[in-house]
Amino acid sequence: QSQHATQYSWDFGDGATSAETDPKHTYTKAGAFTVTLVARSLVGPSILTDAVTTQNAIQVLPGPLATLSAQPQTLSLEPKQTAQVTVTAQDAFGNNIPNASQTWAVAPGAGNIDPSGVFQAGTKAASYPKALTLQASYSGVTKTATIDLFVVPGPLAYATLTPSSDLVYTGDAATLELRGFDSFGNPVTLSAAQWQSTAGLTTGTTS
């Protein structure tokens, strides 16, 4: 119906317009858009016919995978503590790609992560560089992202005294070592200790 038109008004549904007969338009946003064309024909020197309106729905998909991130980039957790990891996959125009395929790899002993992105730390306090590696693929492009992990000791659960018993002669001194641990056996730094003794031995507070 618009092949004999002399005026064209295009609305591409994303805020862009054109008055060209055969325009070319590049979408940079993913989503559903309605393209509207209003065409008019000139009759005589100045009379336009009624407008003919044509609409067409168009679905714009994200482009190839351009950037991939996993946040936070560094985790610091106590043993068995959990944290939510957020993944963002985008094309070159910043459109999110929610259906990019994802595969997680976790370093031995670092912990585990479930399909919803909840990570649970392991039980051994240590530093785990690149503890989590994410690989995502979309439209033939694959990207990777990594997360560093620090598992720190949990609260003090018990303490040991070395030696547990010793024979000391009058006037001599004995060296005792007090060590603290969390519930998983990770060493805990003691900020202070209250010493008590019997049989007339000297007592005091050690920090």
Coordinates of N, CA, C and O in Angstrom, one line a residue, residues 27 52 68 176:
Y27 N 19.8 -1.6 15.9 CA 19.4 -1.7 17.3 C 20.6 -2.0 18.2 O 21.3 -2.9 17.9
V52 N -1.3 5.9 5.6 CA -1.4 4.5 5.7 C -0.4 4.0 6.7 O 0.8 4.3 6.6
L68 N 32.3 -10.6 30.9 CA 31.8 -11.5 31.9 C 32.4 -11.1 33.2 O 33.6 -10.9 33.3
L176 N 55.3 -22.7 79.1 CA 54.0 -23.3 78.7 C 53.6 -22.6 77.4 O 53.7 -21.4 77.3

